[in-house]
């Protein structure tokens, strides 16, 4: 005889337990702020179409948020990695200095001559520029760039906070200079105070590509000066920033299945590749959060479909390759199967070596815009289990998409504050934390293995089959390092 | 397949050298619209010329690869040296994310700071609401003993008045009336990170010491390190003071904060100068600043408001340390103990052992003003010749002081000071007038690649080498560290240049 249902309910469910945990974390807040934060923390319940958290809302002043700003989203993410353009950090020296070489967007080129990715160009605003405006300085600065770096293919002006506040007309300067030099000069209104995180910077940057790059591409196409013969298998990789070479270990697979990758946005990307993109047959979007805007625009304006794919871990890689191939003919589909089969042995070897060492380990994630969901299957491929996840700057649609990736009872935290994150980790005791540099040493001091999921902890690539091998190796070295067992003096332990 | 050996998984350093990736890179060029390699080579060669250098130095508006950061970075470094102190940056929040990342990457330690997360509405209406809520939230969540507020350029451009805002915050009960909330205005378009340090140090000291002046001194010496990123230096200063039996207050001591032991528990505020000790610093015998240009305003304030004598002593190299110890001895009447004299003897011994490898070596360097003066002192002592000295955050006083130092030695005669210049200027200098050695922070690795100048990492930030910040560059022991880094870099390079069998390995000597 089965016991009545109520008898089995005496123990709180995982969902209830975690909801209690959230309430505990909220207790420290002043009431008004607590009410605001409450909406950003929840537990995923199976069958629901959303993770049940509010997102993309202003961070509460005084919380330790990990979020950046619109400038970081535009200069650091979307525009900065376009390697053959000079990106001016327009305003005071700091923003450009701190974002200099921070993201490991790998590229091939001669830095300072035809490539500019690991350099910092700034107008280094002084008080007089704030008082009198910086437009004249900007115009002169662009002339100096043309003289000293003549092989640049274009310039972007990345506005820092003061630009919008003092009312500079960077659009006018951009138009004038573009006319003079014949090159693309893009003014970007990505002042740091705009929006609530770096996310708005992605959107603004996307809009400037639409407004300042595509019209030129359209014109060149019309005049036949684009220098490009479209083919039936042309695709673009959108929103892969080539961290540690991710876009390359992705590109190699797409080319192996017979597609022609004509553009990479934006790791190792060039302005010309951007110009070619309106001519492709399909846009392949890896980081949906940062590039959905321009992909939607191309769909509307040029009729180019787009597909969000995931190249983390063999399960998703195979599924994505099949999904991508399905958009093309049988030749491509057959090749996709061949490629999946080709890498089977490599993947098997990786799993044989690493799965037994990682099986059953739990992970808490907190990253930026796509990884809080995209890397989950890669952990699962290794037998690891996700117990909590959240975005720095995700939107509602990201949390909807996340439901496909998480299990019942997973803790969800949007724009988590340092205080909340520590509280959750102390209670849930995950075996691994996967987050960013600002969180890394906090958790390592708690004797918790940690991997940076923004920069791959200076390793990578993690995308594609070649990247998965490195991912597996890195999770093993993080979790199974003997150094963790040295923490705490033995004479203290025996007390 | 690229990952053909599961026992040796190739990451980026090797993976992309595999033939399939090399082919991919070649094929990608079709769509890049890059320049012909000949044109790139020609252009690269042109950038090495005197002609290019002249154009480069004629720049008026453009800054490329500057060796300076902005004020709030320095301000929050000053703040975390005080017990239980949470730095609070009033302005838009992205700045704080950058500061925290920057320090964390250098120190490999947690760095806690909050912001008032100002957005468009604050740009229009001002940031007072943000500051009030921010103080209440951070006070409740992070339980600090003090919140040190500084500004970003956004708050400065819209003209937010910190003093008034903090007063209102207290009136509205965001934090208790007696809770210390010192502040400093730190616009990013004025000065650099070293000025931010100075402004915040002054702000904190004036807050904590208000009304604490007594009739008699407390018999202590105050030390102000300045924008100091070598944890070993703070420990060395404390050790020297202890060895000499001197009572002191370090204003402020962030050595525990930036190098805390890993014992399995995370403490948000390790170490730090006790607030009551900092409050009592107004009653000290004297204040010694270990950097001049990061403490200018603070020293002026101490002289005028506390009526306390201040001195600048950089304990770098033998003579710098000698002067520091003699100053301490003169101020306190304590003799310099034999232990330190023996250390001096060992450091001098090391210098004479290595001098042949350094004598006449031509050196380029860049960094903050005080760092550069310290290094110049050291180089002149060992017979090396500073040639290009580049400081982005320069000023007239500094250049005059450095010039006098260079003029005092026959080895300093050939040096040129490049104030207000950046690392792209340095690149031209290194190509047109090559040197034997470059000294600077991690960004110098790009110059090392382009110009092949042997490169020693000294300064801030150092992102790409581990643990250097844990050492001292001060004192006699720090002198040995500087010597070690420099002479062994030269020897490493010599080996690298004489490593080809039967071709260059004639001089590949075992004993040097």
PDB file of C-alpha atoms in Angstrom, chain A residues 58-159:
ATOM      1  CA  UNK A  58      19.280  48.737 -12.319  1.00  0.00           C
ATOM      2  CA  UNK A  59      21.618  47.320  -9.681  1.00  0.00           C
ATOM      3  CA  UNK A  60      20.925  48.501  -6.167  1.00  0.00           C
ATOM      4  CA  UNK A  61      23.382  51.218  -5.106  1.00  0.00           C
ATOM      5  CA  UNK A  62      25.821  49.918  -2.525  1.00  0.00           C
ATOM      6  CA  UNK A  63      25.566  46.241  -3.460  1.00  0.00           C
ATOM      7  CA  UNK A  64      28.748  44.716  -4.777  1.00  0.00           C
ATOM      8  CA  UNK A  65      27.603  43.929  -8.290  1.00  0.00           C
ATOM      9  CA  UNK A  66      29.909  42.371 -10.837  1.00  0.00           C
ATOM     10  CA  UNK A  67      28.316  44.337 -13.639  1.00  0.00           C
ATOM     11  CA  UNK A  68      30.173  46.674 -15.936  1.00  0.00           C
ATOM     12  CA  UNK A  69      28.838  49.503 -18.056  1.00  0.00           C
ATOM     13  CA  UNK A  70      27.713  50.316 -21.590  1.00  0.00           C
ATOM     14  CA  UNK A  71      31.252  51.381 -22.545  1.00  0.00           C
ATOM     15  CA  UNK A  72      32.541  47.955 -21.442  1.00  0.00           C
ATOM     16  CA  UNK A  73      29.872  46.325 -23.598  1.00  0.00           C
ATOM     17  CA  UNK A  74      30.697  48.322 -26.677  1.00  0.00           C
ATOM     18  CA  UNK A  75      34.438  48.879 -26.504  1.00  0.00           C
ATOM     19  CA  UNK A  76      35.372  45.796 -24.528  1.00  0.00           C
ATOM     20  CA  UNK A  77      33.101  43.335 -26.286  1.00  0.00           C
ATOM     21  CA  UNK A  78      31.600  44.299 -29.626  1.00  0.00           C
ATOM     22  CA  UNK A  79      33.924  46.871 -31.206  1.00  0.00           C
ATOM     23  CA  UNK A  80      37.261  46.392 -29.442  1.00  0.00           C
ATOM     24  CA  UNK A  81      38.037  42.987 -30.972  1.00  0.00           C
ATOM     25  CA  UNK A  82      37.610  44.230 -34.572  1.00  0.00           C
ATOM     26  CA  UNK A  83      41.308  44.004 -35.148  1.00  0.00           C
ATOM     27  CA  UNK A  84      42.016  46.254 -38.118  1.00  0.00           C
ATOM     28  CA  UNK A  85      40.240  49.302 -36.729  1.00  0.00           C
ATOM     29  CA  UNK A  86      41.502  51.801 -34.179  1.00  0.00           C
ATOM     30  CA  UNK A  87      39.080  52.125 -31.279  1.00  0.00           C
ATOM     31  CA  UNK A  88      39.389  55.418 -29.472  1.00  0.00           C
ATOM     32  CA  UNK A  89      38.483  55.453 -25.786  1.00  0.00           C
ATOM     33  CA  UNK A  90      37.143  58.968 -25.944  1.00  0.00           C
ATOM     34  CA  UNK A  91      37.256  60.726 -22.600  1.00  0.00           C
ATOM     35  CA  UNK A  92      39.515  60.370 -19.550  1.00  0.00           C
ATOM     36  CA  UNK A  93      42.335  57.866 -19.460  1.00  0.00           C
ATOM     37  CA  UNK A  94      40.907  55.266 -17.088  1.00  0.00           C
ATOM     38  CA  UNK A  95      38.248  53.327 -19.015  1.00  0.00           C
ATOM     39  CA  UNK A  96      40.593  52.561 -21.879  1.00  0.00           C
ATOM     40  CA  UNK A  97      43.419  51.722 -19.514  1.00  0.00           C
ATOM     41  CA  UNK A  98      41.412  49.208 -17.509  1.00  0.00           C
ATOM     42  CA  UNK A  99      39.942  47.534 -20.583  1.00  0.00           C
ATOM     43  CA  UNK A 100      43.341  47.315 -22.314  1.00  0.00           C
ATOM     44  CA  UNK A 101      44.105  43.706 -23.263  1.00  0.00           C
ATOM     45  CA  UNK A 102      41.714  42.426 -20.627  1.00  0.00           C
ATOM     46  CA  UNK A 103      39.654  39.976 -22.667  1.00  0.00           C
ATOM     47  CA  UNK A 104      42.064  37.818 -24.640  1.00  0.00           C
ATOM     48  CA  UNK A 105      40.279  38.237 -27.970  1.00  0.00           C
ATOM     49  CA  UNK A 106      42.954  36.471 -29.967  1.00  0.00           C
ATOM     50  CA  UNK A 107      43.830  37.772 -33.411  1.00  0.00           C
ATOM     51  CA  UNK A 108      46.451  37.390 -36.085  1.00  0.00           C
ATOM     52  CA  UNK A 109      48.111  40.543 -37.266  1.00  0.00           C
ATOM     53  CA  UNK A 110      51.018  42.903 -36.732  1.00  0.00           C
ATOM     54  CA  UNK A 111      50.038  44.970 -33.734  1.00  0.00           C
ATOM     55  CA  UNK A 112      50.534  48.690 -34.188  1.00  0.00           C
ATOM     56  CA  UNK A 113      50.848  48.331 -37.955  1.00  0.00           C
ATOM     57  CA  UNK A 114      47.785  46.618 -39.433  1.00  0.00           C
ATOM     58  CA  UNK A 115      46.148  45.390 -36.195  1.00  0.00           C
ATOM     59  CA  UNK A 116      45.365  47.265 -33.027  1.00  0.00           C
ATOM     60  CA  UNK A 117      43.663  44.841 -30.649  1.00  0.00           C
ATOM     61  CA  UNK A 118      46.089  44.952 -27.725  1.00  0.00           C
ATOM     62  CA  UNK A 119      46.621  48.706 -27.762  1.00  0.00           C
ATOM     63  CA  UNK A 120      44.972  51.584 -25.984  1.00  0.00           C
ATOM     64  CA  UNK A 121      44.104  54.742 -27.900  1.00  0.00           C
ATOM     65  CA  UNK A 122      42.633  57.541 -25.811  1.00  0.00           C
ATOM     66  CA  UNK A 123      41.953  61.248 -25.906  1.00  0.00           C
ATOM     67  CA  UNK A 124      43.052  61.366 -22.245  1.00  0.00           C
ATOM     68  CA  UNK A 125      40.627  64.142 -21.310  1.00  0.00           C
ATOM     69  CA  UNK A 126      41.891  66.877 -19.034  1.00  0.00           C
ATOM     70  CA  UNK A 127      39.823  69.449 -17.182  1.00  0.00           C
ATOM     71  CA  UNK A 128      39.989  71.899 -20.100  1.00  0.00           C
ATOM     72  CA  UNK A 129      38.420  69.279 -22.402  1.00  0.00           C
ATOM     73  CA  UNK A 130      35.508  68.948 -19.998  1.00  0.00           C
ATOM     74  CA  UNK A 131      35.086  72.715 -19.891  1.00  0.00           C
ATOM     75  CA  UNK A 132      35.562  73.523 -23.578  1.00  0.00           C
ATOM     76  CA  UNK A 133      34.395  70.243 -25.125  1.00  0.00           C
ATOM     77  CA  UNK A 134      36.437  67.565 -26.820  1.00  0.00           C
ATOM     78  CA  UNK A 135      35.308  67.685 -30.454  1.00  0.00           C
ATOM     79  CA  UNK A 136      38.290  69.644 -31.749  1.00  0.00           C
ATOM     80  CA  UNK A 137      40.660  67.363 -29.919  1.00  0.00           C
ATOM     81  CA  UNK A 138      38.880  64.355 -31.358  1.00  0.00           C
ATOM     82  CA  UNK A 139      39.201  65.657 -34.912  1.00  0.00           C
ATOM     83  CA  UNK A 140      42.882  66.337 -34.444  1.00  0.00           C
ATOM     84  CA  UNK A 141      43.395  62.961 -32.809  1.00  0.00           C
ATOM     85  CA  UNK A 142      41.886  61.209 -35.820  1.00  0.00           C
ATOM     86  CA  UNK A 143      44.306  63.074 -38.085  1.00  0.00           C
ATOM     87  CA  UNK A 144      47.170  61.894 -35.909  1.00  0.00           C
ATOM     88  CA  UNK A 145      45.937  58.307 -36.100  1.00  0.00           C
ATOM     89  CA  UNK A 146      45.841  58.564 -39.881  1.00  0.00           C
ATOM     90  CA  UNK A 147      49.389  59.854 -39.935  1.00  0.00           C
ATOM     91  CA  UNK A 148      50.912  57.361 -37.504  1.00  0.00           C
ATOM     92  CA  UNK A 149      48.756  54.287 -38.215  1.00  0.00           C
ATOM     93  CA  UNK A 150      47.847  54.682 -41.889  1.00  0.00           C
ATOM     94  CA  UNK A 151      47.070  50.998 -42.432  1.00  0.00           C
ATOM     95  CA  UNK A 152      44.045  51.119 -40.140  1.00  0.00           C
ATOM     96  CA  UNK A 153      40.826  50.249 -41.983  1.00  0.00           C
ATOM     97  CA  UNK A 154      38.622  52.449 -39.888  1.00  0.00           C
ATOM     98  CA  UNK A 155      38.067  54.120 -36.548  1.00  0.00           C
ATOM     99  CA  UNK A 156      35.462  53.841 -33.828  1.00  0.00           C
ATOM    100  CA  UNK A 157      34.851  56.484 -31.182  1.00  0.00           C
ATOM    101  CA  UNK A 158      33.894  54.862 -27.901  1.00  0.00           C
ATOM    102  CA  UNK A 159      32.288  57.474 -25.650  1.00  0.00           C
TER     103      UNK A 159
END
